[in-house]
Amino acid sequence: MVTEKEKMVGKSLVPTQILIDKTWIFSAQRLILETNIINQEQFKGFSHFFSKEIENHGEKYFDYDKIECVLYLRSRLSGDFFNPVGVSGRKMIKKYFIDKKIDRNKRDEIPLLAMGSEILWIIGYGINERLLADSNTKNILKVSVTLC
């Protein structure tokens, strides 16, 4: 199923619930997002991504069993946080954007894959290490993003 979402409030992306095993087209952001559940055997086939998890900005693998509520693609909100790869503990998204020197006028345009206030993926930037799939993960959420 392909769903088109083009609503923007100012520069912010209107929160869009992301259903699994679907393809989403966000024309205003020039972004296509696909989600699928895969198993450990399929995941092993993608092992060439393991060592380059941070550099590979187009495809991520999350532990689906750790996802506790509905996922949304949206802009940042006050209180958003994640556990960046290689950093112990959580970091507020606001602080992450400041540390990465992302122009404050562009911050609301960056799409976030979110589970409540916890961010799985700052698309094009960072991922949440706490929710990444590993060799022990049974149900894996594969999220692919294509910029068009």
Tab-separated table of N, CA, C and O in Angstrom, residues 49-112:
chain	number	residue	atom	x	y	z
A	49	PHE	N	25.872	-5.088	6.547
A	49	PHE	CA	25.535	-3.774	7.087
A	49	PHE	C	25.990	-3.619	8.542
A	49	PHE	O	26.052	-2.519	9.039
A	50	PHE	N	26.275	-4.715	9.229
A	50	PHE	CA	26.575	-4.643	10.660
A	50	PHE	C	27.730	-3.705	10.972
A	50	PHE	O	27.639	-2.875	11.859
A	51	SER	N	28.832	-3.827	10.259
A	51	SER	CA	30.001	-3.021	10.577
A	51	SER	C	29.838	-1.565	10.148
A	51	SER	O	30.592	-0.712	10.568
A	52	LYS	N	28.858	-1.287	9.316
A	52	LYS	CA	28.670	0.075	8.825
A	52	LYS	C	27.306	0.617	9.228
A	52	LYS	O	26.731	1.422	8.517
A	53	GLU	N	26.813	0.204	10.371
A	53	GLU	CA	25.479	0.613	10.811
A	53	GLU	C	25.337	2.133	10.863
A	53	GLU	O	24.326	2.689	10.474
A	54	ILE	N	26.361	2.810	11.330
A	54	ILE	CA	26.264	4.263	11.463
A	54	ILE	C	26.303	4.926	10.096
A	54	ILE	O	25.557	5.854	9.825
A	55	GLU	N	27.185	4.439	9.191
A	55	GLU	CA	27.337	5.076	7.888
A	55	GLU	C	26.165	4.813	6.954
A	55	GLU	O	25.892	5.594	6.062
A	56	ASN	N	25.476	3.683	7.113
A	56	ASN	CA	24.388	3.322	6.207
A	56	ASN	C	23.128	4.083	6.600
A	56	ASN	O	22.383	3.656	7.450
A	57	HIS	N	22.901	5.203	5.947
A	57	HIS	CA	21.755	6.035	6.318
A	57	HIS	C	20.457	5.613	5.655
A	57	HIS	O	19.413	6.156	5.950
A	58	GLY	N	20.473	4.632	4.763
A	58	GLY	CA	19.271	4.270	4.032
A	58	GLY	C	18.503	3.089	4.563
A	58	GLY	O	17.353	2.891	4.202
A	59	GLU	N	19.099	2.296	5.432
A	59	GLU	CA	18.452	1.068	5.898
A	59	GLU	C	18.874	0.779	7.337
A	59	GLU	O	20.056	0.778	7.648
A	60	LYS	N	17.889	0.530	8.189
A	60	LYS	CA	18.166	0.236	9.600
A	60	LYS	C	17.365	-0.978	10.030
A	60	LYS	O	16.292	-1.258	9.482
A	61	TYR	N	17.875	-1.655	11.053
A	61	TYR	CA	17.261	-2.872	11.575
A	61	TYR	C	17.071	-2.710	13.079
A	61	TYR	O	18.038	-2.547	13.818
A	62	PHE	N	15.807	-2.772	13.514
A	62	PHE	CA	15.475	-2.565	14.916
A	62	PHE	C	14.875	-3.828	15.514
A	62	PHE	O	14.265	-4.631	14.812
A	63	ASP	N	15.025	-3.967	16.822
A	63	ASP	CA	14.439	-5.089	17.552
A	63	ASP	C	12.944	-4.795	17.719
A	63	ASP	O	12.552	-3.978	18.549
A	64	TYR	N	12.130	-5.447	16.914
A	64	TYR	CA	10.694	-5.177	16.913
A	64	TYR	C	10.046	-5.506	18.254
A	64	TYR	O	9.082	-4.859	18.651
A	65	ASP	N	10.599	-6.475	18.975
A	65	ASP	CA	10.030	-6.863	20.268
A	65	ASP	C	10.239	-5.792	21.339
A	65	ASP	O	9.576	-5.820	22.376
A	66	LYS	N	11.144	-4.858	21.115
A	66	LYS	CA	11.378	-3.763	22.065
A	66	LYS	C	10.518	-2.543	21.753
A	66	LYS	O	10.491	-1.594	22.523
A	67	ILE	N	9.830	-2.574	20.630
A	67	ILE	CA	8.976	-1.440	20.262
A	67	ILE	C	7.664	-1.582	21.015
A	67	ILE	O	6.917	-2.523	20.810
A	68	GLU	N	7.429	-0.633	21.905
A	68	GLU	CA	6.350	-0.750	22.885
A	68	GLU	C	5.048	-0.080	22.475
A	68	GLU	O	4.029	-0.287	23.120
A	69	CYS	N	5.085	0.753	21.461
A	69	CYS	CA	3.847	1.435	21.052
A	69	CYS	C	3.927	1.786	19.574
A	69	CYS	O	4.867	1.405	18.882
A	70	VAL	N	2.963	2.531	19.114
A	70	VAL	CA	2.829	2.895	17.708
A	70	VAL	C	4.015	3.765	17.272
A	70	VAL	O	4.484	4.617	18.025
A	71	LEU	N	4.478	3.542	16.053
A	71	LEU	CA	5.555	4.353	15.480
A	71	LEU	C	4.973	5.500	14.660
A	71	LEU	O	3.936	5.340	14.008
A	72	TYR	N	5.657	6.633	14.700
A	72	TYR	CA	5.270	7.798	13.918
A	72	TYR	C	6.490	8.360	13.216
A	72	TYR	O	7.603	8.308	13.748
A	73	LEU	N	6.287	8.895	12.031
A	73	LEU	CA	7.285	9.724	11.390
A	73	LEU	C	6.824	11.142	11.632
A	73	LEU	O	5.683	11.492	11.302
A	74	ARG	N	7.694	11.935	12.227
A	74	ARG	CA	7.298	13.280	12.617
A	74	ARG	C	8.530	14.163	12.788
A	74	ARG	O	9.662	13.705	12.675
A	75	SER	N	8.278	15.425	13.084
A	75	SER	CA	9.329	16.371	13.431
A	75	SER	C	9.597	16.286	14.930
A	75	SER	O	8.836	15.659	15.672
A	76	ARG	N	10.630	16.938	15.360
A	76	ARG	CA	11.018	16.900	16.773
A	76	ARG	C	9.969	17.566	17.665
A	76	ARG	O	9.243	18.473	17.245
A	77	LEU	N	9.918	17.080	18.892
A	77	LEU	CA	9.061	17.665	19.918
A	77	LEU	C	9.895	17.858	21.181
A	77	LEU	O	10.899	17.157	21.388
A	78	SER	N	9.479	18.738	22.015
A	78	SER	CA	10.158	18.947	23.287
A	78	SER	C	10.158	17.635	24.078
A	78	SER	O	9.132	16.958	24.162
A	79	GLY	N	11.295	17.274	24.625
A	79	GLY	CA	11.404	16.058	25.425
A	79	GLY	C	11.861	14.829	24.657
A	79	GLY	O	12.078	13.774	25.246
A	80	ASP	N	12.015	14.936	23.347
A	80	ASP	CA	12.487	13.797	22.544
A	80	ASP	C	13.907	13.419	22.950
A	80	ASP	O	14.739	14.285	23.220
A	81	PHE	N	14.184	12.102	22.937
A	81	PHE	CA	15.502	11.603	23.314
A	81	PHE	C	15.811	10.323	22.560
A	81	PHE	O	14.928	9.708	21.966
A	82	PHE	N	17.083	9.906	22.605
A	82	PHE	CA	17.494	8.607	22.095
A	82	PHE	C	18.841	8.246	22.699
A	82	PHE	O	19.434	9.046	23.424
A	83	ASN	N	19.283	7.021	22.470
A	83	ASN	CA	20.577	6.545	22.949
A	83	ASN	C	21.495	6.424	21.732
A	83	ASN	O	21.479	5.391	21.068
A	84	PRO	N	22.295	7.452	21.443
A	84	PRO	CA	23.132	7.400	20.246
A	84	PRO	C	24.148	6.264	20.306
A	84	PRO	O	24.647	5.921	21.382
A	85	VAL	N	24.453	5.694	19.153
A	85	VAL	CA	25.459	4.637	19.069
A	85	VAL	C	26.792	5.200	19.552
A	85	VAL	O	27.196	6.296	19.170
A	86	GLY	N	27.450	4.435	20.430
A	86	GLY	CA	28.764	4.820	20.927
A	86	GLY	C	28.752	5.777	22.102
A	86	GLY	O	29.803	6.171	22.593
A	87	VAL	N	27.566	6.160	22.573
A	87	VAL	CA	27.452	7.070	23.706
A	87	VAL	C	26.677	6.358	24.794
A	87	VAL	O	25.616	5.794	24.529
A	88	SER	N	27.194	6.363	26.015
A	88	SER	CA	26.451	5.704	27.089
A	88	SER	C	25.338	6.624	27.580
A	88	SER	O	25.531	7.819	27.766
A	89	GLY	N	24.166	6.055	27.736
A	89	GLY	CA	23.019	6.804	28.223
A	89	GLY	C	22.266	7.527	27.129
A	89	GLY	O	22.582	7.450	25.950
A	90	ARG	N	21.243	8.226	27.552
A	90	ARG	CA	20.369	8.907	26.600
A	90	ARG	C	20.808	10.344	26.381
A	90	ARG	O	21.485	10.937	27.204
A	91	LYS	N	20.382	10.860	25.248
A	91	LYS	CA	20.702	12.238	24.878
A	91	LYS	C	19.426	12.877	24.345
A	91	LYS	O	18.694	12.263	23.584
A	92	MET	N	19.201	14.091	24.743
A	92	MET	CA	18.050	14.825	24.244
A	92	MET	C	18.315	15.207	22.778
A	92	MET	O	19.443	15.542	22.406
A	93	ILE	N	17.275	15.155	21.960
A	93	ILE	CA	17.415	15.469	20.543
A	93	ILE	C	17.899	16.907	20.360
A	93	ILE	O	18.754	17.180	19.513
A	94	LYS	N	17.385	17.815	21.166
A	94	LYS	CA	17.814	19.215	21.081
A	94	LYS	C	19.328	19.316	21.258
A	94	LYS	O	20.017	19.983	20.477
A	95	LYS	N	19.856	18.648	22.257
A	95	LYS	CA	21.299	18.665	22.532
A	95	LYS	C	22.073	17.999	21.398
A	95	LYS	O	23.140	18.477	20.989
A	96	TYR	N	21.542	16.908	20.858
A	96	TYR	CA	22.180	16.216	19.739
A	96	TYR	C	22.298	17.153	18.536
A	96	TYR	O	23.355	17.248	17.911
A	97	PHE	N	21.227	17.856	18.207
A	97	PHE	CA	21.242	18.785	17.078
A	97	PHE	C	22.262	19.907	17.307
A	97	PHE	O	22.975	20.314	16.390
A	98	ILE	N	22.330	20.406	18.521
A	98	ILE	CA	23.306	21.459	18.848
A	98	ILE	C	24.722	20.916	18.691
A	98	ILE	O	25.574	21.556	18.056
A	99	ASP	N	24.984	19.728	19.250
A	99	ASP	CA	26.320	19.123	19.165
A	99	ASP	C	26.737	18.849	17.726
A	99	ASP	O	27.910	18.949	17.381
A	100	LYS	N	25.777	18.491	16.867
A	100	LYS	CA	26.060	18.205	15.453
A	100	LYS	C	26.083	19.484	14.610
A	100	LYS	O	26.297	19.421	13.407
A	101	LYS	N	25.838	20.618	15.262
A	101	LYS	CA	25.833	21.923	14.595
A	101	LYS	C	24.846	21.981	13.418
A	101	LYS	O	25.143	22.525	12.361
A	102	ILE	N	23.682	21.396	13.647
A	102	ILE	CA	22.627	21.440	12.641
A	102	ILE	C	21.921	22.786	12.765
A	102	ILE	O	21.483	23.172	13.853
A	103	ASP	N	21.830	23.494	11.666
A	103	ASP	CA	21.211	24.815	11.622
A	103	ASP	C	19.838	24.762	12.287
A	103	ASP	O	19.005	23.926	11.935
A	104	ARG	N	19.609	25.646	13.216
A	104	ARG	CA	18.340	25.633	13.964
A	104	ARG	C	17.130	25.807	13.056
A	104	ARG	O	16.045	25.347	13.370
A	105	ASN	N	17.299	26.460	11.912
A	105	ASN	CA	16.194	26.628	10.973
A	105	ASN	C	15.876	25.348	10.210
A	105	ASN	O	14.830	25.249	9.581
A	106	LYS	N	16.762	24.367	10.230
A	106	LYS	CA	16.569	23.099	9.521
A	106	LYS	C	16.094	21.978	10.446
A	106	LYS	O	15.639	20.940	9.981
A	107	ARG	N	16.195	22.154	11.749
A	107	ARG	CA	15.931	21.074	12.712
A	107	ARG	C	14.514	20.531	12.645
A	107	ARG	O	14.299	19.339	12.812
A	108	ASP	N	13.537	21.395	12.395
A	108	ASP	CA	12.145	20.933	12.329
A	108	ASP	C	11.842	20.180	11.044
A	108	ASP	O	10.829	19.522	10.932
A	109	GLU	N	12.733	20.293	10.056
A	109	GLU	CA	12.543	19.613	8.774
A	109	GLU	C	13.092	18.191	8.774
A	109	GLU	O	12.820	17.425	7.852
A	110	ILE	N	13.870	17.829	9.788
A	110	ILE	CA	14.494	16.511	9.833
A	110	ILE	C	13.471	15.490	10.322
A	110	ILE	O	12.948	15.611	11.433
A	111	PRO	N	13.171	14.473	9.505
A	111	PRO	CA	12.187	13.465	9.928
A	111	PRO	C	12.749	12.543	11.003
A	111	PRO	O	13.915	12.136	10.946
A	112	LEU	N	11.900	12.234	11.967
A	112	LEU	CA	12.256	11.342	13.067
A	112	LEU	C	11.290	10.160	13.065
A	112	LEU	O	10.080	10.354	12.958
